[in-house]
Short mmCIF file of C-alpha atoms and ligand atoms in Angstrom, two decimals:
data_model
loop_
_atom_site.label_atom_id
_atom_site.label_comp_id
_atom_site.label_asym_id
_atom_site.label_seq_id
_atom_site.Cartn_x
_atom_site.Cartn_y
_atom_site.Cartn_z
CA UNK A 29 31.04 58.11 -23.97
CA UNK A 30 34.19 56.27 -25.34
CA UNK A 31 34.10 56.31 -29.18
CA UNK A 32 37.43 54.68 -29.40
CA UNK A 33 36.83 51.48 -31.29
CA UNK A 34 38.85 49.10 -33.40
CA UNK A 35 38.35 47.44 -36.52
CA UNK A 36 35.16 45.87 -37.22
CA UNK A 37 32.84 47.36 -34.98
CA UNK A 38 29.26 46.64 -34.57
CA UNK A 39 26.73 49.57 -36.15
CA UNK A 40 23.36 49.26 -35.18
CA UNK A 41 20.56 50.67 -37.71
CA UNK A 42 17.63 50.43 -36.43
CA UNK A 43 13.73 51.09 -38.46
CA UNK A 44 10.52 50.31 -38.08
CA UNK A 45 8.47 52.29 -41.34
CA UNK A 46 8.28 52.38 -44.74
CA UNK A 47 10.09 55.46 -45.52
CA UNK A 48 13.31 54.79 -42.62
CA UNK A 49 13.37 51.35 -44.55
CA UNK A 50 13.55 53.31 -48.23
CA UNK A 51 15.86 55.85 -46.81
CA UNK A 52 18.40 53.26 -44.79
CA UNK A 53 18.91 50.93 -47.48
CA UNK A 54 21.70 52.40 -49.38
CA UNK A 55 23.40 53.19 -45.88
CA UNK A 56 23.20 49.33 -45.34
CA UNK A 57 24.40 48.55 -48.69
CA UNK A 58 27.53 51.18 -48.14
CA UNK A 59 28.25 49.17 -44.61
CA UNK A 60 27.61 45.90 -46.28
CA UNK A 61 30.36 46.85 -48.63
CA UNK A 62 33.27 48.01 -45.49
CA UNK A 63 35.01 45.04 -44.41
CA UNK A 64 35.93 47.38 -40.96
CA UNK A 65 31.89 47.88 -40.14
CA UNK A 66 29.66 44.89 -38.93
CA UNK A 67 26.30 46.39 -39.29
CA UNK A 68 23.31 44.72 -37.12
CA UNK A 69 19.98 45.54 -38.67
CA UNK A 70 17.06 45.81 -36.22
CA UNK A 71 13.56 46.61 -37.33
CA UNK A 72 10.92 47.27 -35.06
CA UNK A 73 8.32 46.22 -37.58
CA UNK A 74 6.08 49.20 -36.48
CA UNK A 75 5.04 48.66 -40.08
CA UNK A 76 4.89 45.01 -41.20
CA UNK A 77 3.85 45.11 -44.90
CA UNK A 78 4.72 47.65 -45.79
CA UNK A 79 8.56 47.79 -44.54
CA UNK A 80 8.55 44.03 -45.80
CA UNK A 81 8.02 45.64 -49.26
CA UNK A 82 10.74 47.77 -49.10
CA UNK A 83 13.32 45.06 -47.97
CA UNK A 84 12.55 42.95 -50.43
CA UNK A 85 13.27 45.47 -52.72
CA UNK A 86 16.96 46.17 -51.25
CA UNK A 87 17.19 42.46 -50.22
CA UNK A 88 18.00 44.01 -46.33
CA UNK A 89 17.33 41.05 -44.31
CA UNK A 90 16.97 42.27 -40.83
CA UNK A 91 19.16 40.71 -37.61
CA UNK A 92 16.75 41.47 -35.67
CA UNK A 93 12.93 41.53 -36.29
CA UNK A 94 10.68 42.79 -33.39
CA UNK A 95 7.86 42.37 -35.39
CA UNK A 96 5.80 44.83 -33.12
CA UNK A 97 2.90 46.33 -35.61
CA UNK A 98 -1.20 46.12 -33.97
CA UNK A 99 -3.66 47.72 -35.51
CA UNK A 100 -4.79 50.87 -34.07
CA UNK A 101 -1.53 51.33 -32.34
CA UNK A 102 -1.14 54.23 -30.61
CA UNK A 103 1.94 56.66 -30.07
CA UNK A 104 2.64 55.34 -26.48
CA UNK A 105 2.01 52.15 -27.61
CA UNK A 106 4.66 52.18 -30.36
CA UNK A 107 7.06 54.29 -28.14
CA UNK A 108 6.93 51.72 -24.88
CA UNK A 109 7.33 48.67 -26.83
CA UNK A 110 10.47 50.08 -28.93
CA UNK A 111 12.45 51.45 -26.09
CA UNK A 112 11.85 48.11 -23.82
CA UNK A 113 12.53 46.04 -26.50
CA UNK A 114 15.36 47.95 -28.00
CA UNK A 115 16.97 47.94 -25.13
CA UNK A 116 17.45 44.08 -24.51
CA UNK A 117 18.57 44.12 -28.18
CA UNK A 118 21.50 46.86 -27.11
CA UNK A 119 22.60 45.02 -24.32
CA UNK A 120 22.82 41.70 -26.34
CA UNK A 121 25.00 43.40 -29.74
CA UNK A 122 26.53 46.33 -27.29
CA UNK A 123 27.03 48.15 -30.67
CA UNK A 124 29.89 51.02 -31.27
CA UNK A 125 26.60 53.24 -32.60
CA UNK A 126 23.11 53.03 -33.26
CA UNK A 127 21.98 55.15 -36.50
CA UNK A 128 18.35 56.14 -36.67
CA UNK A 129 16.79 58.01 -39.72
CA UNK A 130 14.19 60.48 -39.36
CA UNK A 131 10.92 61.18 -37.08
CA UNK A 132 8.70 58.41 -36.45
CA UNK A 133 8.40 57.04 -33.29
CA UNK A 134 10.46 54.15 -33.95
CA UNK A 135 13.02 56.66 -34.28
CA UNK A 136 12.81 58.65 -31.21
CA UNK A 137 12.38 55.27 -28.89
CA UNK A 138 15.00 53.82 -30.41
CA UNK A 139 17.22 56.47 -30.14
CA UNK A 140 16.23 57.27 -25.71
CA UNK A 141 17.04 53.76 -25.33
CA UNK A 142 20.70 54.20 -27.22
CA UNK A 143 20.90 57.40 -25.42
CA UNK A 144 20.18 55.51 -22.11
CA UNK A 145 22.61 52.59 -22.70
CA UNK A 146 25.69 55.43 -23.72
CA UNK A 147 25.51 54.01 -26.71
CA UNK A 148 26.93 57.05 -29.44
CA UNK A 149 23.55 58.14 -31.43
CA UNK A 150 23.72 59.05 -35.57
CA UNK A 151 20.68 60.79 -36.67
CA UNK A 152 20.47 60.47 -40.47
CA UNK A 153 18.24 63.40 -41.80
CA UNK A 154 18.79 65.59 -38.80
CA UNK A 155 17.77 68.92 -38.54
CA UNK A 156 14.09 69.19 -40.32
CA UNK A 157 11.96 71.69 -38.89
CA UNK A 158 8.25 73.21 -39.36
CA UNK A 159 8.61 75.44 -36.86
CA UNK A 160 5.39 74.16 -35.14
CA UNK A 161 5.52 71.22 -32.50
CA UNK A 162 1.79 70.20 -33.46
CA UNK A 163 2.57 69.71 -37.27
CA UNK A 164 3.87 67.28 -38.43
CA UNK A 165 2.44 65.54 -35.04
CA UNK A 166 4.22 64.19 -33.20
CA UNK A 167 7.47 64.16 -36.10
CA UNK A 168 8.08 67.37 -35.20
CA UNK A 169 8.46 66.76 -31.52
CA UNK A 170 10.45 63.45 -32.36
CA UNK A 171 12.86 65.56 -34.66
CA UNK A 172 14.03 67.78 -31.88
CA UNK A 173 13.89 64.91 -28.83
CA UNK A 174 16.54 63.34 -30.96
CA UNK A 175 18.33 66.29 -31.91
CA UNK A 176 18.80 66.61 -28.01
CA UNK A 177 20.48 63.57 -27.52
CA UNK A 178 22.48 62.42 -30.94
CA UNK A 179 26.22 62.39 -31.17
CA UNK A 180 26.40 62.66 -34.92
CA UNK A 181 23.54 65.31 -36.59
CA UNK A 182 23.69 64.09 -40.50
CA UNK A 183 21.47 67.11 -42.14
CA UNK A 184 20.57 66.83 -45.77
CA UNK A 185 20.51 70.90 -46.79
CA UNK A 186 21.99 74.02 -45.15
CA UNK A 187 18.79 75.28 -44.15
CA UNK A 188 18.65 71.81 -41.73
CA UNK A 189 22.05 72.52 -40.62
CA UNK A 190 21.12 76.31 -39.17
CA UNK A 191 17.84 74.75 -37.55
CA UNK A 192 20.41 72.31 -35.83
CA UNK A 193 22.24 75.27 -34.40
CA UNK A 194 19.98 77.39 -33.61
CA UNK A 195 18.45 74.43 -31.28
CA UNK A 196 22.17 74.40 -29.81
CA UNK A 197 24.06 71.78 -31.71
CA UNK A 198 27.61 71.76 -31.71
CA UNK A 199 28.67 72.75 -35.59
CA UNK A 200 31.35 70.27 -35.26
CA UNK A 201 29.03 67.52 -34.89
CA UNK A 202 26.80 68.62 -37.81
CA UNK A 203 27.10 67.08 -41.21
CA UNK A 204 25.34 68.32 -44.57
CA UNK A 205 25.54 65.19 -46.72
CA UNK A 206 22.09 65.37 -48.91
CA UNK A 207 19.33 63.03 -48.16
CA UNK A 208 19.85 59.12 -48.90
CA UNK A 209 16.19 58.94 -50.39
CA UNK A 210 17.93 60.30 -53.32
CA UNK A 211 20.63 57.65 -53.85
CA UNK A 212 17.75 54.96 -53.17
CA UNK A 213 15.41 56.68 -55.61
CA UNK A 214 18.62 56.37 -58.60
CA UNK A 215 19.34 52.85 -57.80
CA UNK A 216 15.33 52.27 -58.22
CA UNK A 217 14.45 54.68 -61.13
CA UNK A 218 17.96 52.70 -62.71
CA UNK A 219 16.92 49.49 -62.36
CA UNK A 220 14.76 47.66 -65.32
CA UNK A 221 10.87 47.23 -65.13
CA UNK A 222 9.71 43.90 -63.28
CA UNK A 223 7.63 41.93 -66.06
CA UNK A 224 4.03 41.67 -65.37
CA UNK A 225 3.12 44.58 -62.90
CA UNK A 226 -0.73 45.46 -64.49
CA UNK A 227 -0.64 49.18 -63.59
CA UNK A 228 3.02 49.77 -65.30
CA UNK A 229 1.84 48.30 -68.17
CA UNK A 230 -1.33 49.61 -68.46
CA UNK A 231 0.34 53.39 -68.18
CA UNK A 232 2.64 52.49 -70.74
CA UNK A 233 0.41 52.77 -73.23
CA UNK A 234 -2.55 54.92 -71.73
CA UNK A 235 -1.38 58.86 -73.08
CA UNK A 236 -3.91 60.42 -70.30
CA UNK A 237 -2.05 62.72 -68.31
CA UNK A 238 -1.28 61.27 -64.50
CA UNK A 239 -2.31 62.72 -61.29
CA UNK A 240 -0.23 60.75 -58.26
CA UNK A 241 -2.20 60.76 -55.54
CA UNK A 242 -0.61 59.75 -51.81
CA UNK A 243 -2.17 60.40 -48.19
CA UNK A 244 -1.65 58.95 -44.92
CA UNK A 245 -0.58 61.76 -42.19
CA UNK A 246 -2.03 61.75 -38.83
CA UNK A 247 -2.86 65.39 -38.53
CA UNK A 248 -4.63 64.64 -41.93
CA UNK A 249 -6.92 61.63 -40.67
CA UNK A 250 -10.67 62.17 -40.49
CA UNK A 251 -12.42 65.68 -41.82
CA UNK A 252 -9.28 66.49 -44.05
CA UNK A 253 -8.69 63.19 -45.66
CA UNK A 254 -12.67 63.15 -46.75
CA UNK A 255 -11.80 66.55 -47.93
CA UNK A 256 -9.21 65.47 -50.09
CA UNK A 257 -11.09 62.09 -51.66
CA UNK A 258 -13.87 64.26 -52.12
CA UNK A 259 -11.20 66.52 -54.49
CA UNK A 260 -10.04 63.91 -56.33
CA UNK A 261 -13.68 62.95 -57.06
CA UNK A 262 -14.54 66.33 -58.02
CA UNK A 263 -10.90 66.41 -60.68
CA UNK A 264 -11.62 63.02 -61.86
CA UNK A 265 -14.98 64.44 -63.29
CA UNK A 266 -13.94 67.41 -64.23
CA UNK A 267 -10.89 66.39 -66.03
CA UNK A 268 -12.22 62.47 -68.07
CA UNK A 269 -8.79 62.50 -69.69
CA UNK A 270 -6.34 62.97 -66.43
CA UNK A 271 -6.07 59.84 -64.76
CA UNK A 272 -5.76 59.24 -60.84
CA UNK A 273 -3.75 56.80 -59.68
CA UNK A 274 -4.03 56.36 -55.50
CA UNK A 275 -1.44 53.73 -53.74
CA UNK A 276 -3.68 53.65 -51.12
CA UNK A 277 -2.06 53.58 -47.44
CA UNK A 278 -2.22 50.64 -45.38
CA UNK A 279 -3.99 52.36 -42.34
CA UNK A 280 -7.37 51.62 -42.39
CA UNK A 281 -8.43 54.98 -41.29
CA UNK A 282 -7.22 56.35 -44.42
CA UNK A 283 -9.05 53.80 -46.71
CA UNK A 284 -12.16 54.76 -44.88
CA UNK A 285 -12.03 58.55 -45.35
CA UNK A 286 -11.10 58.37 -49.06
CA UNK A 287 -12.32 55.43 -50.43
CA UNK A 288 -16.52 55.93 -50.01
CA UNK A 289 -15.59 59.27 -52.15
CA UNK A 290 -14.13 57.57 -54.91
CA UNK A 291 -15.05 53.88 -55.72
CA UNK A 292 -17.35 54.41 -58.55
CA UNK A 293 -15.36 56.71 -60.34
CA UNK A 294 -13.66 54.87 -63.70
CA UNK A 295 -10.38 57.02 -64.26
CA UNK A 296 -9.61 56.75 -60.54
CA UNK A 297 -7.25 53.36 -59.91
CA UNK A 298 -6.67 52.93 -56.26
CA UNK A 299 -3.64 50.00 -55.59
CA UNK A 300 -2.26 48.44 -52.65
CA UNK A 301 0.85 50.18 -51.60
CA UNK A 302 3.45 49.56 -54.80
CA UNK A 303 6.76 48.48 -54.32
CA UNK A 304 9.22 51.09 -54.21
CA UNK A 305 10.89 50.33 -58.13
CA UNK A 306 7.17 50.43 -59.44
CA UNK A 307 6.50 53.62 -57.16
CA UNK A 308 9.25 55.17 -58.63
CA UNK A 309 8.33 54.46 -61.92
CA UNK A 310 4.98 55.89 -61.47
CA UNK A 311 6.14 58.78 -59.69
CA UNK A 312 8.33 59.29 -62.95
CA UNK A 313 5.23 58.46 -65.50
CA UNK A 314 3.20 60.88 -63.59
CA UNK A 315 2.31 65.01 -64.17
CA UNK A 316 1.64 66.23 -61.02
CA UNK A 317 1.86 64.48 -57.32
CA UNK A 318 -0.70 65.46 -54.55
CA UNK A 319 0.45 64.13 -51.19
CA UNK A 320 1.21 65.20 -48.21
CA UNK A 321 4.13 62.59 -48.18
CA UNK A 322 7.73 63.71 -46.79
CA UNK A 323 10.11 61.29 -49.07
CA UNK A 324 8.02 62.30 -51.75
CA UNK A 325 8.48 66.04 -51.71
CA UNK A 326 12.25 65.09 -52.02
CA UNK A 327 11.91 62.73 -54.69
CA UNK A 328 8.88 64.43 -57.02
CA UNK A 329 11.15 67.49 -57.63
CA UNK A 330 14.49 65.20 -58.75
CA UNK A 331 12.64 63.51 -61.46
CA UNK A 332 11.00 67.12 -62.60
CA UNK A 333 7.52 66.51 -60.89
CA UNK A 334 5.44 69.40 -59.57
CA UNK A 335 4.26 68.36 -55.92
CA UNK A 336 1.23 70.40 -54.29
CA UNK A 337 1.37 69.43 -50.45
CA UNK A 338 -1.62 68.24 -48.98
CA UNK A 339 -0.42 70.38 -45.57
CA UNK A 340 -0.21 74.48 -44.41
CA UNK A 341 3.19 73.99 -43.54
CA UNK A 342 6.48 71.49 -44.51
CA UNK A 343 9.93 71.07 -42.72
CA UNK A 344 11.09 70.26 -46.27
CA UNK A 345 10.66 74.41 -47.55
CA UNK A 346 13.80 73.86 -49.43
CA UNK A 347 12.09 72.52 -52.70
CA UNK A 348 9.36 74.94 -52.20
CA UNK A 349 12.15 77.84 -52.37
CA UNK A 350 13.03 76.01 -55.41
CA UNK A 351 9.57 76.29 -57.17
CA UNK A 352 9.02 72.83 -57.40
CA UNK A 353 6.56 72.06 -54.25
CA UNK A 354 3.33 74.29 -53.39
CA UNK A 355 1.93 73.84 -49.96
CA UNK A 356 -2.15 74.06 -50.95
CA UNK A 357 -3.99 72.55 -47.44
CA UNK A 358 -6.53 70.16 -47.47
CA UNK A 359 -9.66 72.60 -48.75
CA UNK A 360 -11.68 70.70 -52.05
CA UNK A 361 -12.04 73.69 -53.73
CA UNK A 362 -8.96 75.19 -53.27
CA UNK A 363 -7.50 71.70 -54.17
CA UNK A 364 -9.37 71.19 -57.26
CA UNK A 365 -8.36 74.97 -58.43
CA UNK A 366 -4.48 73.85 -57.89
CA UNK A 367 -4.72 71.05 -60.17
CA UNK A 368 -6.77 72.80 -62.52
CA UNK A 369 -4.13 75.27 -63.09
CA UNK A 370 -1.12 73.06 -63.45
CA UNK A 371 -3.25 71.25 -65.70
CA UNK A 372 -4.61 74.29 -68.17
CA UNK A 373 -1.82 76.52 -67.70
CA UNK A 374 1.84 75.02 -69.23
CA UNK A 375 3.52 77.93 -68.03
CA UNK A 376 2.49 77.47 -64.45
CA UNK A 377 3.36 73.76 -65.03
CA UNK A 378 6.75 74.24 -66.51
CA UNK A 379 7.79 76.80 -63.82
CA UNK A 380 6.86 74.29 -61.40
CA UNK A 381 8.45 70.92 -63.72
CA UNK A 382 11.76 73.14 -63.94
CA UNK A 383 12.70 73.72 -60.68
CA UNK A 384 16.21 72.26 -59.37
CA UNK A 385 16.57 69.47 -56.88
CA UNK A 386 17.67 70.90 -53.57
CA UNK A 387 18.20 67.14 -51.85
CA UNK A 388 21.47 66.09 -53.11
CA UNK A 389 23.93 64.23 -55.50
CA UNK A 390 22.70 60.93 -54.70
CA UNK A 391 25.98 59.80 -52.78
CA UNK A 392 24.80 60.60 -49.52
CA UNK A 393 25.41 57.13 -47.76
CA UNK A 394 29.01 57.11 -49.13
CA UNK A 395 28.78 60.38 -46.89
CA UNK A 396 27.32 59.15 -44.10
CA UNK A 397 29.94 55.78 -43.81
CA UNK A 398 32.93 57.79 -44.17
CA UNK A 399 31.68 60.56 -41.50
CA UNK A 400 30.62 57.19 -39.07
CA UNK A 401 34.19 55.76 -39.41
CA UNK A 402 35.58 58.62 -38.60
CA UNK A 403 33.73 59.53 -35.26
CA UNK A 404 34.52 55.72 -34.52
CA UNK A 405 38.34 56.05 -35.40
CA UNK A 406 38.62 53.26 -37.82
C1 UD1 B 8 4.10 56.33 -39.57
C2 UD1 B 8 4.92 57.46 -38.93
C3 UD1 B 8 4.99 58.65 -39.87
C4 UD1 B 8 5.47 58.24 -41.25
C5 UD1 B 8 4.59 57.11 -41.77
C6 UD1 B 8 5.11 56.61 -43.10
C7 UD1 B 8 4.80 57.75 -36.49
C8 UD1 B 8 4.09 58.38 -35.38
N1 UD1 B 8 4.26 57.91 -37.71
O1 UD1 B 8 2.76 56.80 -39.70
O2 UD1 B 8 5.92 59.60 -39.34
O3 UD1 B 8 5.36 59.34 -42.12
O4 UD1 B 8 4.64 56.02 -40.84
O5 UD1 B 8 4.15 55.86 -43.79
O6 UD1 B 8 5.82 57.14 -36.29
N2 UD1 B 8 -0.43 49.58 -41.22
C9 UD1 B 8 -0.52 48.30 -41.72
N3 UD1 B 8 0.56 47.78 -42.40
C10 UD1 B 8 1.69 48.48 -42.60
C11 UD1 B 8 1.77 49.79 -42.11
C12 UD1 B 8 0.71 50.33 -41.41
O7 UD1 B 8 -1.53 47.63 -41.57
O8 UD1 B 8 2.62 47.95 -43.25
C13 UD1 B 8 -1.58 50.15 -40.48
C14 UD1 B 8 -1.72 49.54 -39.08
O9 UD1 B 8 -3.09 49.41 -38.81
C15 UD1 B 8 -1.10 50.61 -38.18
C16 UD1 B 8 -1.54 51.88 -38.93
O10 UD1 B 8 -1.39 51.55 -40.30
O11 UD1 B 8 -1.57 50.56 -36.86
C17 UD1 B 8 -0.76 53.12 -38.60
O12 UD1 B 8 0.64 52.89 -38.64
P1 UD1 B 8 1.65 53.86 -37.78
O13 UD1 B 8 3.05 53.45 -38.03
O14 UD1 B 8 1.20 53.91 -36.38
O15 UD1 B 8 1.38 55.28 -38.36
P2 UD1 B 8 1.52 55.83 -39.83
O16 UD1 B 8 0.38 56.71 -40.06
O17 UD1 B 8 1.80 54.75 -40.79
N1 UDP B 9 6.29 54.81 -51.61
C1 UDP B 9 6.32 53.50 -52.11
N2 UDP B 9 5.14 52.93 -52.51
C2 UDP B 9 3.96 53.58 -52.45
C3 UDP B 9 3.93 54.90 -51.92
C4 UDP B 9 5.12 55.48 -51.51
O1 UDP B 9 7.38 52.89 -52.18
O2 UDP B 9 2.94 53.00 -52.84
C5 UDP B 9 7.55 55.43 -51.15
C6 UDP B 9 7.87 56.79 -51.72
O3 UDP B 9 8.61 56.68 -52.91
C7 UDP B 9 8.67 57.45 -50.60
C8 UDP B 9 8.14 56.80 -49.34
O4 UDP B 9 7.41 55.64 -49.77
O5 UDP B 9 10.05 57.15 -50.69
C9 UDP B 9 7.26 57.74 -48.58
O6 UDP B 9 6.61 57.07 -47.57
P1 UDP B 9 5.42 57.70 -46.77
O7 UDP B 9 4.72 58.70 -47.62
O8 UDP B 9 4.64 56.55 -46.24
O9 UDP B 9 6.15 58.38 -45.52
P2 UDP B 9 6.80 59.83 -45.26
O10 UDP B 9 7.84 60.04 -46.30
O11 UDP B 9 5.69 60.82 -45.32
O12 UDP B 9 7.35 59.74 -43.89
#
């Protein structure tokens, strides 16, 4: 691969979800800002409304929209489409690079079909492990295809720069540069309230204490997630001054699982999914997250947030090193006890609340363009 390139040379990022979208957009804004980078934005639109959501926010307006979501798309589905399309997209731009972010399947297509074209790969948030291929399914599979086959390995925390090794990557193509959901999360949490949202007002002035609620992982669907609405039932009525609040997913399977178990309950507010500056703002008005989220086990701990993970195992065990994040499973009971104690016990909470951020400064993308420009020699 020849990675000599002049001024001005075509970067391709390419997305399809909501959390590449959240994470990417202060890498976009950093190129945006280079007058020696073009960058080409592609999304594969493997989410539609809810990556629309997140662009808005940044005001990213794509190059390149392959607008490829269906409902009840499968894995094979998603992958197909991404590299056959992707690859007509390459061939058009011919970018210097393609960066990907993360471990959907947009991600690993998209980065074969770079791979396939010679085109220089730049994984941002390389190097995430759980140690088991079936879980996170199939992210942990997609973390290591891409691993295989990336130029550039940008890893947000030591621990993802040893994984990277030990699977054989070259140290000199491993970066530690924090994770860029922290840079996006400042520029949000910074930002002023949008008149007018209903729930952000409403908490304003509501002193219950907040339980954030967020589910949508595959290994999760079915059994667990009934499991888990069935919890939050059971807290709701145990606790009638903690509030739940529930963005609710946009796959349909999740809704089904978890909303039967809670829609009569009065201090349980499900919402559409919330725009990523109200999101943040509720994830900072809240006591305690439950989700078996990735982005938000990085951001909870940054804005002082104890997170119990909805999962038996993370490839994020850097904040739960830290104190901050408890891995609790999926069980009601053992759910409902979890909660219960962070919500009698202050110092369980505060030994939790206390615990340091372990995902970076928040100038990650500044990182990541300087480390880009200088594998492209410009
Ligand atoms: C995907 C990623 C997962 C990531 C998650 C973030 C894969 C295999 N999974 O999971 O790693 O953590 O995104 O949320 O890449 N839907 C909509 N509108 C939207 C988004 C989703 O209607 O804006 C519905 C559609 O019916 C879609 C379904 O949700 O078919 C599932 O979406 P999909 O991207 O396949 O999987 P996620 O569970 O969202
Ligand atoms: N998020 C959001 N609105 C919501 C729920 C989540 O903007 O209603 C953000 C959240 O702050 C985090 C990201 O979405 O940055 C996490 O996305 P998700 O949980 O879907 O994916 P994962 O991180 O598990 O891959």
């Amino acid at each position: 691969m020849n990675n000599a390139v002049t001024a001005n040379a075509k970067v391709m990022i390419i997305y399809g979800t909501r959390p590449e979208a959240i994470k990417l957009a202060p890498v976009i804004k950093a190129f945006e800002q280079d007058p020696t980078l073009t960058p080409i934005v592609v999304v594969t639109a493997q989410h539609r409304e809810m990556l629309d959501q997140v662009n808005g926010v940044f005001e990213v307006i794509p190059d390149v929209d392959l607008n490829l979501m269906a409902h009840g798309q499968t894995l094979n589905d998603i992958a197909g489409t991404v590299i056959s399309q992707i690859d007509e997209i390459l061939d058009m731009y011919r970018p210097a690079a393609a960066v990907v972010q993360g471990d959907t399947t947009t991600v690993m297509a998209a980065a074969i079909a770079s791979f396939n074209r010679e085109i220089p790969v730049v994984h941002l948030e390389a190097g995430l492990r759980s140690g088991n291929i079936q879980s996170p399914f199939p992210e942990e599979a997609n973390r290591k295809i891409v691993s295989q086959i990336a130029s550039i390995h940008l890893a947000p925390t030591e621990v993802s720069r040893t994984n990277l090794l030990t699977d054989g990557v070259p140290d000199d193509r491993i970066h530690v540069i924090g994770n860029t959901v922290i840079d996006a999360l400042n520029w949000a949490v910074s930002r002023p309230p949008r008149d007018g949202h209903p729930l952000s007002n409403r908490l304003e002035t509501d002193t219950r204490r907040v339980l954030l609620v967020t589910t949508h992982r595959r290994e999760n669907l079915g059994a667990h997630m009934v499991s888990i609405g069935r919890a939050m039932r059971q807290l709701a009525l145990k606790f009638p001054d903690l509030l739940i609040v529930w963005p609710a997913h946009k796959n349909p399977e999740v809704r089904a699982s978890i909303t039967p178990q809670i829609e009569d309950v009065g201090n349980i507010i499900s919402t559409e999914p919330l725009e990523y500056g109200e999101f943040s703002r509720l994830l900072a008005r809240s006591d305690i997250v439950l989700t078996d989220s990735g982005g938000i086990q990085e951001e909870a701990p940054s804005l002082g947030k104890p997170v119990l993970v909805l999962r038996e195992n993370t490839e994020r065990p850097e904040a739960v090193a830290a104190g901050g994040v408890k891995l609790i499973g999926t069980n009601t009971n053992r759910i409902v006890d979890e909660v219960s104690t962070l919500l009698d016990d202050d110092e369980a909470y505060s030994s939790m609340a206390n615990a340091m951020n372990p995902y970076g400064d928040g100038r990650s993308a500044e990182r990541c363009l300087t480390i880009i420009k200088k594998f492209l020699n410009i």
